[in-house]
mmCIF file of C-alpha atoms and ligand atoms in Angstrom:
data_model
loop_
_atom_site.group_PDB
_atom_site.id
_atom_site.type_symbol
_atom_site.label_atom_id
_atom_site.label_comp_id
_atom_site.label_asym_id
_atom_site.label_seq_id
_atom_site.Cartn_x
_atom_site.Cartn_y
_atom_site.Cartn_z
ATOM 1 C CA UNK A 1 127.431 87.097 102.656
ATOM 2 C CA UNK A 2 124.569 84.417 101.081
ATOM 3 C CA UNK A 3 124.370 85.776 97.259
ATOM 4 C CA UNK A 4 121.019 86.890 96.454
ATOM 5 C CA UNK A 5 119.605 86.336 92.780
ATOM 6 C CA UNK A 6 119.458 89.842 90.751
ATOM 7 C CA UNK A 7 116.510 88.972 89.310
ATOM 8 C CA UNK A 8 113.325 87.899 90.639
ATOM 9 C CA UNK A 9 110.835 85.326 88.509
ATOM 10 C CA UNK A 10 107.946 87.097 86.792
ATOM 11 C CA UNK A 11 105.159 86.737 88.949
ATOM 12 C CA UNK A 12 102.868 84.560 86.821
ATOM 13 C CA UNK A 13 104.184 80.971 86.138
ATOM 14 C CA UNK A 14 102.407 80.763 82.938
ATOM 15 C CA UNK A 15 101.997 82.938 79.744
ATOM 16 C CA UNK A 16 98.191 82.984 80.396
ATOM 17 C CA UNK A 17 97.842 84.353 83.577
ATOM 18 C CA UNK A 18 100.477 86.836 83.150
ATOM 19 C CA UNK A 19 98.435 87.869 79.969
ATOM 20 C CA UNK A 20 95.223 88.219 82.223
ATOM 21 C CA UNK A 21 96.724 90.300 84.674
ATOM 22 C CA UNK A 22 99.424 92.444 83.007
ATOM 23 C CA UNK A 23 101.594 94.136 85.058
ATOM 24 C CA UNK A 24 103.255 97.148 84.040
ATOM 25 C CA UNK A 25 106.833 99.052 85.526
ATOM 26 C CA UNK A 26 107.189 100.831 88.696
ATOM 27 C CA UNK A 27 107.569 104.055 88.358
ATOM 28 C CA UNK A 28 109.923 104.470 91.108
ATOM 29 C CA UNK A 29 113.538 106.881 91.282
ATOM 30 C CA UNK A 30 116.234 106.131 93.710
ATOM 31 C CA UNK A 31 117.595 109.650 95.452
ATOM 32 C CA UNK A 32 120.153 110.448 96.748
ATOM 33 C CA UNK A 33 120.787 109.450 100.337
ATOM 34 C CA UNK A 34 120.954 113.410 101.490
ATOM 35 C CA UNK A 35 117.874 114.282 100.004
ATOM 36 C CA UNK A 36 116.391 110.952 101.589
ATOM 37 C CA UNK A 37 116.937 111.805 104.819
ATOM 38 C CA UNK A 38 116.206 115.235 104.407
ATOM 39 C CA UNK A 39 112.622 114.754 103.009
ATOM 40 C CA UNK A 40 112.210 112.313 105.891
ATOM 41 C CA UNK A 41 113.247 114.762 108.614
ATOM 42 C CA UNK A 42 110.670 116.908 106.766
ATOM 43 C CA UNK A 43 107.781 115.176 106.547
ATOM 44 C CA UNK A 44 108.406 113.392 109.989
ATOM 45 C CA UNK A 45 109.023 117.031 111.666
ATOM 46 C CA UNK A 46 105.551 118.243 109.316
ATOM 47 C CA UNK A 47 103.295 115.061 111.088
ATOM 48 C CA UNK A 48 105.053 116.061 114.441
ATOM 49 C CA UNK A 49 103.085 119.461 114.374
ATOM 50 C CA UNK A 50 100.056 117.732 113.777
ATOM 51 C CA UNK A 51 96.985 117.772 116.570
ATOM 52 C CA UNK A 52 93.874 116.693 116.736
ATOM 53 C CA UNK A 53 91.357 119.432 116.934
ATOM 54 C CA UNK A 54 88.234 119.580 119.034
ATOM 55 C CA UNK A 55 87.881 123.260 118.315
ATOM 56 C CA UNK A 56 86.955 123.700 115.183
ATOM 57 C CA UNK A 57 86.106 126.829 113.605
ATOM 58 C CA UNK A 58 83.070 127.632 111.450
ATOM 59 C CA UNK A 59 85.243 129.182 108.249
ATOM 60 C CA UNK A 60 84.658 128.022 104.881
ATOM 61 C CA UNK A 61 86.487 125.280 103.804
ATOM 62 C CA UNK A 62 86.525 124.891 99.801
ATOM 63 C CA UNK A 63 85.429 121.363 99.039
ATOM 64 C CA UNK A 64 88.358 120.802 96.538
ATOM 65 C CA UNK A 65 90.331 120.263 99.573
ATOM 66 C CA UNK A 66 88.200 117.916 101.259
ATOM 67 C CA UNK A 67 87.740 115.702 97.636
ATOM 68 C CA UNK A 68 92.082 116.006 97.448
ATOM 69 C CA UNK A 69 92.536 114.613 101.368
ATOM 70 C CA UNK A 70 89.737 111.612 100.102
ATOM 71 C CA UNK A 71 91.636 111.113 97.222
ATOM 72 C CA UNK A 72 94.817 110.939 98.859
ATOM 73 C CA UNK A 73 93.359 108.486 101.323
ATOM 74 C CA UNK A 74 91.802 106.028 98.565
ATOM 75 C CA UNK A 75 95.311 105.334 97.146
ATOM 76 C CA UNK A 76 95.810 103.377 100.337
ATOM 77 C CA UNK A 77 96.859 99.799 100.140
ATOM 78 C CA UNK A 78 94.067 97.412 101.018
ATOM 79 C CA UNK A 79 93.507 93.924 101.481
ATOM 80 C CA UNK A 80 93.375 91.872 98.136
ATOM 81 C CA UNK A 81 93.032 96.039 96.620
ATOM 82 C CA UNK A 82 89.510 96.006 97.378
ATOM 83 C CA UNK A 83 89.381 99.723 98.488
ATOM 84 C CA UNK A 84 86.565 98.555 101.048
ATOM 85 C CA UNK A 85 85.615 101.971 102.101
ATOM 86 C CA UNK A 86 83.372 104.630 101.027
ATOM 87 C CA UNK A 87 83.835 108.433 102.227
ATOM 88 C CA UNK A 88 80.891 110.484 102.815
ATOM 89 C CA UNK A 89 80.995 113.862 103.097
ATOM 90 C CA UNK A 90 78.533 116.457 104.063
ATOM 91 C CA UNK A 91 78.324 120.087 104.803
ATOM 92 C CA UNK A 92 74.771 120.585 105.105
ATOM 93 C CA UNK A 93 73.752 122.459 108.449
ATOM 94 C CA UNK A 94 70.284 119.986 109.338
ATOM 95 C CA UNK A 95 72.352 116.759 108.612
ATOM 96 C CA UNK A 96 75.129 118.138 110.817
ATOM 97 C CA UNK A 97 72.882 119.074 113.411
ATOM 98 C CA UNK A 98 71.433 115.976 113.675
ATOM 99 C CA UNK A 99 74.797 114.107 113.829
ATOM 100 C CA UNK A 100 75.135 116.505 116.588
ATOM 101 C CA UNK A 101 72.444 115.782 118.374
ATOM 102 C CA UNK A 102 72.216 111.917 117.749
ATOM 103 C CA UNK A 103 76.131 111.784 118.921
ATOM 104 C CA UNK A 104 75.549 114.073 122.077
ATOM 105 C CA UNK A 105 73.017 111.619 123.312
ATOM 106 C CA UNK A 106 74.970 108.289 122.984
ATOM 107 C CA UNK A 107 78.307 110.266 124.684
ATOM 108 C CA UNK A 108 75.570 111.485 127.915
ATOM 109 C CA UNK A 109 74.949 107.754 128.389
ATOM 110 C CA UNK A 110 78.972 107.273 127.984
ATOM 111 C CA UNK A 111 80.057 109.922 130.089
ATOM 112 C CA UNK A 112 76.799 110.379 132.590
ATOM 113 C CA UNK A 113 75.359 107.340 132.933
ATOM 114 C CA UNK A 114 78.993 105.620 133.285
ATOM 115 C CA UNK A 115 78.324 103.315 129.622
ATOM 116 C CA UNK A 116 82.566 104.322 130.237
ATOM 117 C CA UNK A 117 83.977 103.022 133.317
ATOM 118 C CA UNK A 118 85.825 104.854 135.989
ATOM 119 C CA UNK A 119 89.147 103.730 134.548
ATOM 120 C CA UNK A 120 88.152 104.808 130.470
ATOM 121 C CA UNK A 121 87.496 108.364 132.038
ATOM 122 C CA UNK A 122 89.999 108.555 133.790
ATOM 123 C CA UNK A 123 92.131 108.181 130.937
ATOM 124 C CA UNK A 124 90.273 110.736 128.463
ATOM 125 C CA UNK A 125 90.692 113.097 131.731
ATOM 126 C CA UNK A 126 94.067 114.369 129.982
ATOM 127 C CA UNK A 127 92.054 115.328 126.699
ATOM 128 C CA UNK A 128 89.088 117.411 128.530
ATOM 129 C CA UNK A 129 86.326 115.486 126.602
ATOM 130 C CA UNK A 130 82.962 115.498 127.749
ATOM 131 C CA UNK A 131 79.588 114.608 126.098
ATOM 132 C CA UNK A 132 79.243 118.210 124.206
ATOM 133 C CA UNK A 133 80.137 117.971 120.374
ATOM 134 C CA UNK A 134 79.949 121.292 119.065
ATOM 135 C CA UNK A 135 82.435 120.776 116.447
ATOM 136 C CA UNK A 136 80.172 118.380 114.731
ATOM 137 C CA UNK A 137 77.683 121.406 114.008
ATOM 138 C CA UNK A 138 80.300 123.921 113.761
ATOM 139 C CA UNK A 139 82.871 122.379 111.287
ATOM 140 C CA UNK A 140 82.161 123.285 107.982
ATOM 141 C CA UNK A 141 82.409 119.504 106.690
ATOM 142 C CA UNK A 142 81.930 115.917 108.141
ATOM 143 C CA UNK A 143 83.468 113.549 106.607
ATOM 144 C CA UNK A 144 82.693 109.936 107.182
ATOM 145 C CA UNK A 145 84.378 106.814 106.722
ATOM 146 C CA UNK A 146 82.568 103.909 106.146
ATOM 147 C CA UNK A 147 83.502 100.186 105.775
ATOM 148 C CA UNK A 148 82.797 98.314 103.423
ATOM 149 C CA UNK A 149 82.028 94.302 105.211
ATOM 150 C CA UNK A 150 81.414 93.069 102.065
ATOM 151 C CA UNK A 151 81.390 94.311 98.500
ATOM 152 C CA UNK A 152 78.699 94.568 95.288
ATOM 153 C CA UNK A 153 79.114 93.506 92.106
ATOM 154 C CA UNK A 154 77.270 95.140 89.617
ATOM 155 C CA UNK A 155 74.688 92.620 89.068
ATOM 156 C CA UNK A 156 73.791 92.832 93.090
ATOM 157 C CA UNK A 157 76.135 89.407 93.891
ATOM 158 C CA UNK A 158 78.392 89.881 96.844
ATOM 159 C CA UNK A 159 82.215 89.849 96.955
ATOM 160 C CA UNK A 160 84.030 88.891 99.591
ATOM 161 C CA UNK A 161 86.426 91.819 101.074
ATOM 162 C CA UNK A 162 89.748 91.353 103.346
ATOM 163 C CA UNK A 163 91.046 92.975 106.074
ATOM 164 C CA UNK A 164 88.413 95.542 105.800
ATOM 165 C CA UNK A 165 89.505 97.097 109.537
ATOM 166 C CA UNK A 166 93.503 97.142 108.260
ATOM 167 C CA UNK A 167 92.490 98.459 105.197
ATOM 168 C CA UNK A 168 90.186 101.244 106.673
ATOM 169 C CA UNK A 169 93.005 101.810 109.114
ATOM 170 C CA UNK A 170 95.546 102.510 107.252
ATOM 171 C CA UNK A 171 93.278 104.862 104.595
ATOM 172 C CA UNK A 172 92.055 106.551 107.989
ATOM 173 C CA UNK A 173 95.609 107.325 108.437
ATOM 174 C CA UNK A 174 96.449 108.682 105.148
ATOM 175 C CA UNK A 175 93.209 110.701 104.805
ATOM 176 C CA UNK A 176 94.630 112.366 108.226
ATOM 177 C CA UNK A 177 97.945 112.983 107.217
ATOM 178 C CA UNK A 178 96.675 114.244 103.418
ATOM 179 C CA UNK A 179 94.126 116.774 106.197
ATOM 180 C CA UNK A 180 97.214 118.145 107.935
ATOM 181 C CA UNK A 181 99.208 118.391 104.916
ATOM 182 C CA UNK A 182 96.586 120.891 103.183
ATOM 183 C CA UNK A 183 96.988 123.131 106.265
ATOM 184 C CA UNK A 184 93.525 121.791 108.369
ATOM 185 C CA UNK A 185 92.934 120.273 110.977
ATOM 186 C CA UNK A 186 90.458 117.350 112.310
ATOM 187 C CA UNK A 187 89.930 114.796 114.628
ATOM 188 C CA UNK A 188 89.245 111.326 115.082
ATOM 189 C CA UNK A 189 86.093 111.128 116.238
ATOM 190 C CA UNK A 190 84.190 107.535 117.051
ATOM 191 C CA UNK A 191 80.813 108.628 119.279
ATOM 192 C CA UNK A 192 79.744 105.515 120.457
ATOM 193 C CA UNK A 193 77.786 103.538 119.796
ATOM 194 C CA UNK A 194 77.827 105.083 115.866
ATOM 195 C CA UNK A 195 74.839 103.396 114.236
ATOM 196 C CA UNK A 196 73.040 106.361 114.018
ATOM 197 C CA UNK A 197 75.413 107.730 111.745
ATOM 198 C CA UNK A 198 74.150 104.940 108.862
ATOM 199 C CA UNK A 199 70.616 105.917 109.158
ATOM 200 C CA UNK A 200 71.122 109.809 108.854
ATOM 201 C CA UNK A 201 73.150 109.298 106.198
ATOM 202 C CA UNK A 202 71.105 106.450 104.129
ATOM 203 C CA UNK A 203 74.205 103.937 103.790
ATOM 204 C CA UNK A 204 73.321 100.426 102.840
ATOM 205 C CA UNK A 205 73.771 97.403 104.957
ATOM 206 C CA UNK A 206 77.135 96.601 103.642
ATOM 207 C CA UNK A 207 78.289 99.634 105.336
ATOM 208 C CA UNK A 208 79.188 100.313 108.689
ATOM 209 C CA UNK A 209 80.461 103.511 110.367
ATOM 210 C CA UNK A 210 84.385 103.647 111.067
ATOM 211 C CA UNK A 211 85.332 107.195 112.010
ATOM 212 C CA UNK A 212 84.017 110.741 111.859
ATOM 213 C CA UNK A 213 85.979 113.280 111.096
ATOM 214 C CA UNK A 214 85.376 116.752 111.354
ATOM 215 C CA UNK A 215 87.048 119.094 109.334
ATOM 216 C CA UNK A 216 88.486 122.738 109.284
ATOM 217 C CA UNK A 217 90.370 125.435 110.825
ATOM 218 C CA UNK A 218 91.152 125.667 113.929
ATOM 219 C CA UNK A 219 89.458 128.214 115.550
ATOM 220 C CA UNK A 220 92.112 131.437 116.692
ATOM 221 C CA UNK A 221 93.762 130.665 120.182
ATOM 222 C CA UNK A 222 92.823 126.832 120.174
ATOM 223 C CA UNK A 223 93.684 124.916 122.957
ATOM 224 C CA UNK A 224 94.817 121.323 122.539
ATOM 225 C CA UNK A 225 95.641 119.116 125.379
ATOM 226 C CA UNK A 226 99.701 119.335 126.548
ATOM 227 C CA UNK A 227 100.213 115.995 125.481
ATOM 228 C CA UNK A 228 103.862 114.217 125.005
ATOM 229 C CA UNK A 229 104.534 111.544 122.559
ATOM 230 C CA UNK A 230 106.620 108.332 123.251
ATOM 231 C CA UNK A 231 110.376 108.337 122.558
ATOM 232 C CA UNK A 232 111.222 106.329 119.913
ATOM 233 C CA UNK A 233 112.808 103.965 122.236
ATOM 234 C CA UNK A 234 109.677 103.520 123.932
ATOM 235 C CA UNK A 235 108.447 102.254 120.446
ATOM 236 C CA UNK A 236 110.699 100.511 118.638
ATOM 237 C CA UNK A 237 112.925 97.618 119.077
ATOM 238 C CA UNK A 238 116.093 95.912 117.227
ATOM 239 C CA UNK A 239 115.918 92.124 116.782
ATOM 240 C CA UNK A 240 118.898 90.912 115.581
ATOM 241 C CA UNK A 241 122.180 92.106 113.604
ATOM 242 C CA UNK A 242 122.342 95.012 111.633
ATOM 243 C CA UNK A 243 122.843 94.799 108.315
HETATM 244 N N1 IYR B 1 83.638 108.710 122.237
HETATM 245 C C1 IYR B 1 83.814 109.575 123.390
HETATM 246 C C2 IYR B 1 84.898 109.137 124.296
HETATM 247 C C3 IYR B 1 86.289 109.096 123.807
HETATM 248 C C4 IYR B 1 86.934 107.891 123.744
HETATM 249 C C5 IYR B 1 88.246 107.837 123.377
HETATM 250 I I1 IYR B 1 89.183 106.041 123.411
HETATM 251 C C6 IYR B 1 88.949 109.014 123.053
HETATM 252 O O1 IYR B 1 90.276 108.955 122.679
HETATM 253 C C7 IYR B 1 88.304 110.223 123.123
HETATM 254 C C8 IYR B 1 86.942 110.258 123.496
HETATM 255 C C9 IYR B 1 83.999 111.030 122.961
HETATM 256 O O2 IYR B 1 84.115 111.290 121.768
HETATM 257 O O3 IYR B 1 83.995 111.916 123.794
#
């Protein structure tokens, strides 16, 4: 067995930038191994029963819950911790109605006017989609998540931002999880093109649309498509020994 140091170097080599960028203890408690796996099996068997949800029911949804999910989703890791997204939420009928309406006409182009080949529909043929998007007017909120290409600094310079996609990604996914785990449902919606989604909702250039989610119950005796998810030896290899 190669003998590993117990103690890793501070991660400043000098005094002065450690004193510019403190750093300050993990707050972090090892379990026990039985109560690891359990809360694994638990959360894992909790995301299982998760679904995306096209129909969407028009019941109040208190906005607490929608600011907790965004909040949940913002303590995301990002590239350089740039936090290159902004969430914008509305539940106001005319601006949903628009989005609506704006969306439905780019997805009649995608879906009538084949802007989606035969092959694309044929593989959204399992999920029933078409170009209607009631849920967009129906759902009580729309959230939308927007990246951030570049950043602003107070004074109006820009500031480079890094792996704003990953980042967005991987807040997208949180933000989904945190909706579940309240006890709602959504979907991940991307109408296409989604430019349109900027200009109803007056975001600046350094913004661009990255997913729409709608947001709220489901509405009694949903439907969702009888879809099977990928062992996990379909997904995951083992290179190498075990340790
Ligand atoms: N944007 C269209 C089409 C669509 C594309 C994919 I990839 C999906 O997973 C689902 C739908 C729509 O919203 O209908």
């Amino acid at each position: 067995m190669p003998e590993h140091p117990t103690q890793y170097r501070h991660p400043y080599p000098n005094a002065e930038l450690a004193a510019a960028h403190p750093f300050v203890p993990l707050r972090f408690e090892r379990r026990p191994e039985a109560e690891m796996r359990a809360s694994l099996e638990q959360f894992g068997s909790d995301l299982a029963r998760r679904r995306s949800v096209r129909m969407l029911s028009s019941d109040p949804v208190p906005f607490e819950l929608i600011d907790g999910a965004i909040a949940a989703a913002s303590t995301a890791p990002s590239g350089a911790h740039m936090q290159p997204w902004t969430w914008v939420v509305t539940g106001d009928p005319a601006i949903k109605r628009r989005i609506r309406e704006a969306a439905e006409e780019e997805e009649r182009r995608n879906y009538l006017d084949q802007r989606m080949n035969a092959e694309w529909q044929e593989a959204l043929a399992p999920l029933g989609t078409d170009h209607h998007k009631e849920f967009l007017e129906i759902a009580p909120w729309l959230v939308v998540l927007f990246e951030q290409r570049y950043g602003i600094r107070d004074d109006g310079t820009t500031r480079h931002h890094y792996y704003v996609k990953e980042s967005c990604g991987i807040a997208a996914g949180f933000f989904i999880a945190a909706i579940h785990r309240a006890g709602l449902a959504t979907l991940t919606h991307t109408p296409s093109p989604m430019a349109f989604l900027s200009r109803e909702l007056g975001r600046p250039d350094n913004e661009r649309p990255f997913v729409l989610f709608p947001i709220g119950y489901p509405m009694p005796g949903t439907l969702v498509p009888d879809l099977r998810r990928k062992d996990l030896d379909e997904v995951r290899v083992i290179v190498g020994e075990r340790p």
